[in-house]
Backbone as numpy.savetxt, mean C-alpha at the origin, in Angstrom:
# Nx Ny Nz CAx CAy CAz Cx Cy Cz
16.61 7.49 22.06 17.03 6.11 21.89 18.08 5.72 22.93
18.88 6.67 23.32 19.93 6.36 24.29 19.53 6.75 25.71
18.29 7.05 25.91 17.84 7.44 27.24 17.86 6.23 28.17
17.96 6.46 29.47 17.98 5.35 30.43 16.74 4.45 30.30
15.62 5.01 29.92 14.39 4.22 29.81 14.50 3.13 28.75
15.33 3.33 27.73 15.46 2.36 26.65 16.59 1.34 26.86
17.43 1.55 27.84 18.60 0.68 28.02 18.24 -0.79 28.15
17.12 -1.10 28.76 16.71 -2.49 28.91 16.21 -3.11 27.61
15.93 -2.28 26.63 15.31 -2.76 25.40 16.22 -2.74 24.17
17.27 -1.95 24.20 18.18 -1.84 23.07 19.57 -2.32 23.43
20.15 -3.13 22.58 21.54 -3.52 22.76 22.44 -2.36 22.37
23.56 -2.20 23.05 24.47 -1.12 22.67 25.09 -1.40 21.30
25.33 -0.35 20.54 26.03 -0.48 19.26 27.24 0.43 19.30
28.24 0.06 18.51 29.45 0.88 18.45 29.14 2.22 17.81
29.79 3.25 18.31 29.60 4.58 17.74 30.14 4.60 16.33
29.34 5.12 15.43 29.73 5.22 14.02 28.99 6.41 13.42
29.75 7.40 12.99 29.16 8.62 12.44 29.01 8.57 10.92
29.26 7.43 10.33 29.13 7.28 8.89 27.64 7.07 8.55
27.02 7.98 7.78 25.60 7.85 7.45 25.26 6.58 6.66
26.24 5.92 6.08 25.96 4.68 5.36 26.04 3.46 6.28
26.38 3.68 7.55 26.44 2.59 8.52 25.05 2.02 8.74
24.97 0.73 8.97 23.70 0.05 9.18 22.91 0.67 10.34
23.60 1.03 11.43 22.92 1.51 12.62 22.77 3.03 12.68
23.30 3.74 11.70 23.17 5.19 11.71 21.73 5.57 11.44
21.13 6.50 12.08 21.65 7.52 13.00 21.72 7.08 14.47
21.21 5.87 14.79 21.27 5.39 16.17 22.70 5.32 16.68
23.64 5.02 15.78 25.04 4.87 16.20 25.81 6.18 16.25
25.16 7.26 15.91 25.84 8.56 15.87 26.35 8.95 17.25
27.55 9.54 17.26 28.15 9.95 18.54 27.41 11.15 19.13
26.80 11.97 18.27 26.07 13.15 18.76 24.93 13.43 17.79
23.73 13.02 18.16 22.59 13.19 17.26 22.28 14.66 16.97
22.72 15.54 17.86 22.49 16.98 17.64 23.31 17.51 16.47
24.37 16.79 16.07 25.21 17.23 14.96 24.74 16.68 13.61
23.74 15.85 13.61 23.21 15.32 12.35 22.45 16.45 11.66
22.78 16.69 10.40 22.15 17.80 9.68 20.81 17.37 9.08
20.01 18.35 8.76 18.74 18.08 8.09 18.98 17.39 6.75
20.02 17.80 6.04 20.33 17.19 4.75 20.66 15.70 4.91
21.42 15.37 5.97 21.74 13.96 6.22 20.48 13.16 6.53
19.60 13.73 7.34 18.35 13.04 7.67 17.45 12.87 6.45
17.37 13.89 5.60 16.57 13.79 4.38 17.12 12.71 3.45
18.46 12.67 3.31 19.08 11.64 2.48 18.82 10.25 3.06
18.93 10.13 4.39 18.66 8.87 5.08 17.22 8.41 4.81
16.27 9.34 4.94 14.86 8.98 4.71 14.61 8.61 3.25
15.24 9.32 2.32 15.08 8.98 0.89 15.58 7.56 0.62
16.66 7.17 1.27 17.27 5.86 1.01 16.59 4.73 1.78
16.11 5.00 2.98 15.65 3.92 3.86 14.14 3.85 4.07
13.44 4.95 3.91 12.01 4.97 4.25 11.18 4.23 3.21
10.13 3.60 3.68 9.17 2.94 2.79 7.83 2.91 3.51
6.79 2.71 2.76 5.46 2.68 3.37 5.17 1.29 3.91
4.52 1.24 5.03 4.06 -0.03 5.57 2.65 -0.32 5.10
2.02 0.68 4.51 0.68 0.51 4.02 0.71 0.10 2.56
-0.29 -0.64 2.17 -0.41 -1.04 0.77 -1.21 0.04 0.08
-0.59 0.73 -0.87 -1.32 1.83 -1.52 -2.62 1.34 -2.15
-3.65 2.12 -1.99 -4.96 1.81 -2.53 -5.49 3.04 -3.25
-6.56 2.84 -4.00 -7.26 3.97 -4.59 -6.77 4.44 -5.94
-5.80 3.78 -6.54 -5.31 4.23 -7.85 -6.28 3.90 -8.97
-7.20 2.96 -8.73 -8.27 2.63 -9.69 -9.58 2.60 -8.91
-9.86 3.66 -8.27 -10.99 3.79 -7.34 -12.31 3.27 -7.91
-13.10 2.60 -7.07 -14.41 2.08 -7.45 -15.49 3.10 -7.15
-16.45 3.21 -8.06 -17.59 4.09 -7.84 -18.53 4.06 -9.02
-19.71 4.60 -8.86 -20.71 4.54 -9.92 -20.45 5.51 -11.07
-19.67 6.53 -10.85 -19.50 7.57 -11.87 -18.09 7.56 -12.47
-17.98 7.61 -13.81 -16.66 7.72 -14.44 -15.95 9.02 -14.08
-16.70 10.01 -13.65 -16.09 11.29 -13.28 -15.29 11.19 -11.99
-15.63 10.24 -11.13 -14.97 10.15 -9.82 -14.33 8.79 -9.55
-14.36 7.90 -10.54 -13.82 6.56 -10.30 -13.33 5.94 -11.60
-12.56 4.86 -11.46 -12.01 4.13 -12.61 -12.87 2.92 -12.96
-13.38 2.24 -11.93 -14.20 1.05 -12.15 -15.59 1.25 -11.55
-16.59 0.56 -12.15 -17.94 0.63 -11.61 -18.09 -0.37 -10.47
-19.31 -0.51 -9.97 -19.54 -1.38 -8.80 -19.40 -2.85 -9.13
-19.29 -3.20 -10.42 -19.02 -4.57 -10.84 -17.57 -4.77 -11.23
-16.72 -3.82 -10.85 -15.27 -3.85 -11.10 -14.93 -3.72 -12.59
-15.90 -3.28 -13.42 -15.65 -3.06 -14.85 -15.03 -1.68 -15.03
-13.98 -1.61 -15.83 -13.33 -0.34 -16.09 -14.28 0.51 -16.93
-14.57 1.73 -16.44 -15.47 2.63 -17.16 -14.94 2.87 -18.57
-15.77 2.65 -19.57 -15.41 2.95 -20.95 -14.57 1.90 -21.65
-14.27 0.78 -20.99 -13.47 -0.28 -21.61 -14.27 -1.58 -21.51
-14.65 -2.14 -22.62 -15.44 -3.37 -22.61 -14.55 -4.58 -22.33
-15.04 -5.48 -21.47 -14.36 -6.74 -21.21 -13.18 -6.68 -20.26
-13.02 -5.57 -19.53 -11.89 -5.46 -18.61 -12.40 -5.14 -17.21
-12.00 -5.96 -16.25 -12.33 -5.72 -14.84 -11.02 -5.66 -14.05
-11.09 -4.97 -12.93 -9.95 -4.88 -12.01 -10.41 -5.38 -10.65
-9.62 -6.27 -10.05 -9.96 -6.75 -8.70 -8.67 -6.88 -7.89
-8.30 -5.79 -7.28 -7.21 -5.78 -6.31 -7.40 -4.57 -5.41
-6.45 -4.29 -4.55 -6.62 -3.20 -3.58 -6.67 -1.83 -4.23
-6.29 -1.73 -5.49 -6.33 -0.42 -6.14 -7.75 0.11 -6.29
-8.76 -0.76 -6.24 -10.14 -0.29 -6.40 -10.74 0.24 -5.10
-10.08 0.03 -3.97 -10.63 0.53 -2.71 -10.67 2.05 -2.74
-11.80 2.65 -2.37 -11.86 4.11 -2.39 -11.00 4.75 -1.30
-10.77 4.03 -0.20 -9.96 4.56 0.90 -9.10 3.45 1.49
-8.07 3.83 2.22 -7.19 2.87 2.89 -7.98 2.09 3.93
-7.82 0.77 3.95 -8.46 -0.03 4.99 -7.60 0.03 6.26
-8.21 -0.23 7.40 -7.47 -0.07 8.66 -6.49 -1.20 8.92
-6.69 -2.36 8.31 -5.78 -3.49 8.51 -5.11 -3.88 7.20
-4.52 -5.05 7.18 -3.89 -5.57 5.98 -4.96 -5.84 4.92
-4.72 -5.50 3.65 -5.77 -5.62 2.64 -6.01 -7.03 2.10
-5.26 -8.04 2.52 -5.42 -9.37 1.96 -6.83 -9.92 2.14
-7.38 -9.85 3.33 -8.72 -10.40 3.58 -9.80 -9.64 2.81
-9.79 -8.29 2.81 -10.80 -7.59 2.01 -10.68 -7.88 0.51
-9.45 -8.01 0.01 -9.27 -8.32 -1.41 -9.83 -9.72 -1.70
-9.53 -10.69 -0.84 -10.04 -12.05 -1.04 -11.57 -12.07 -0.99
-12.15 -11.33 -0.06 -13.61 -11.27 0.05 -14.22 -10.63 -1.19
-13.62 -9.55 -1.64 -14.15 -8.88 -2.83 -13.96 -9.75 -4.08
-12.86 -10.47 -4.16 -12.63 -11.36 -5.30 -13.65 -12.49 -5.31
-13.99 -13.03 -4.15 -15.01 -14.07 -4.06 -16.36 -13.52 -4.48
-16.68 -12.31 -4.02 -17.95 -11.68 -4.39 -17.99 -11.42 -5.90
-16.90 -10.90 -6.46 -16.86 -10.63 -7.90 -17.00 -11.91 -8.71
-16.32 -12.97 -8.28 -16.44 -14.23 -9.02 -17.88 -14.74 -8.99
-18.56 -14.59 -7.85 -19.98 -14.98 -7.76 -20.83 -14.12 -8.68
-20.52 -12.83 -8.76 -21.27 -11.93 -9.65 -21.07 -12.33 -11.11
-19.84 -12.65 -11.49 -19.56 -13.04 -12.87 -20.25 -14.36 -13.20
-20.22 -15.31 -12.28 -20.91 -16.60 -12.49 -22.41 -16.36 -12.66
-22.98 -15.49 -11.82 -24.41 -15.20 -11.92 -24.74 -14.53 -13.25
-23.90 -13.60 -13.68 -24.12 -12.94 -14.98 -24.06 -13.95 -16.11
-23.08 -14.85 -16.04 -22.92 -15.87 -17.07 -24.12 -16.81 -17.09
-24.60 -17.20 -15.92 -25.75 -18.09 -15.82 -27.02 -17.42 -16.35
-27.08 -16.10 -16.22 -28.25 -15.35 -16.68 -28.19 -15.08 -18.18
-27.12 -15.52 -18.84 -26.99 -15.34 -20.28 -26.16 -14.16 -20.72
-25.60 -13.43 -19.79 -24.73 -12.31 -20.17 -23.45 -12.86 -20.78
-22.94 -12.16 -21.78 -21.70 -12.62 -22.43 -20.51 -12.09 -21.63
-19.90 -12.93 -20.82 -18.74 -12.54 -20.04 -17.53 -12.58 -20.94
-16.85 -11.46 -21.06 -15.64 -11.41 -21.89 -15.93 -11.56 -23.38
-17.14 -11.24 -23.80 -17.51 -11.41 -25.20 -16.78 -10.50 -26.15
-16.18 -9.43 -25.66 -15.49 -8.47 -26.52 -13.98 -8.64 -26.49
-13.51 -9.72 -25.93 -12.06 -9.92 -25.85 -11.51 -10.49 -27.13
């Protein structure tokens, strides 16, 4: 971070060896003296995922390997569907908003078609 190659891109900050400082560890007077314990504590306090977790209610045809079926119905629970990123079997490469919106539109069309065909949508609620 303090290499000559970065000087054009980073503004200088005052040296501060306090791990609770906003700019720490960048502001550290000697990064070689930062302990593993300090770095682990820093990561526990500051780190977060940039990805939207998916797969906690995985979609699939089998209750043995998934939570919802291909119609987003929760296996073994009548009248309950899930439609959010949790049903994705794997992480998508981009932001999940567009795939969620597309899947929600598809699911709504499926529910409308089922209702038009005489299926009782939400009949067990």
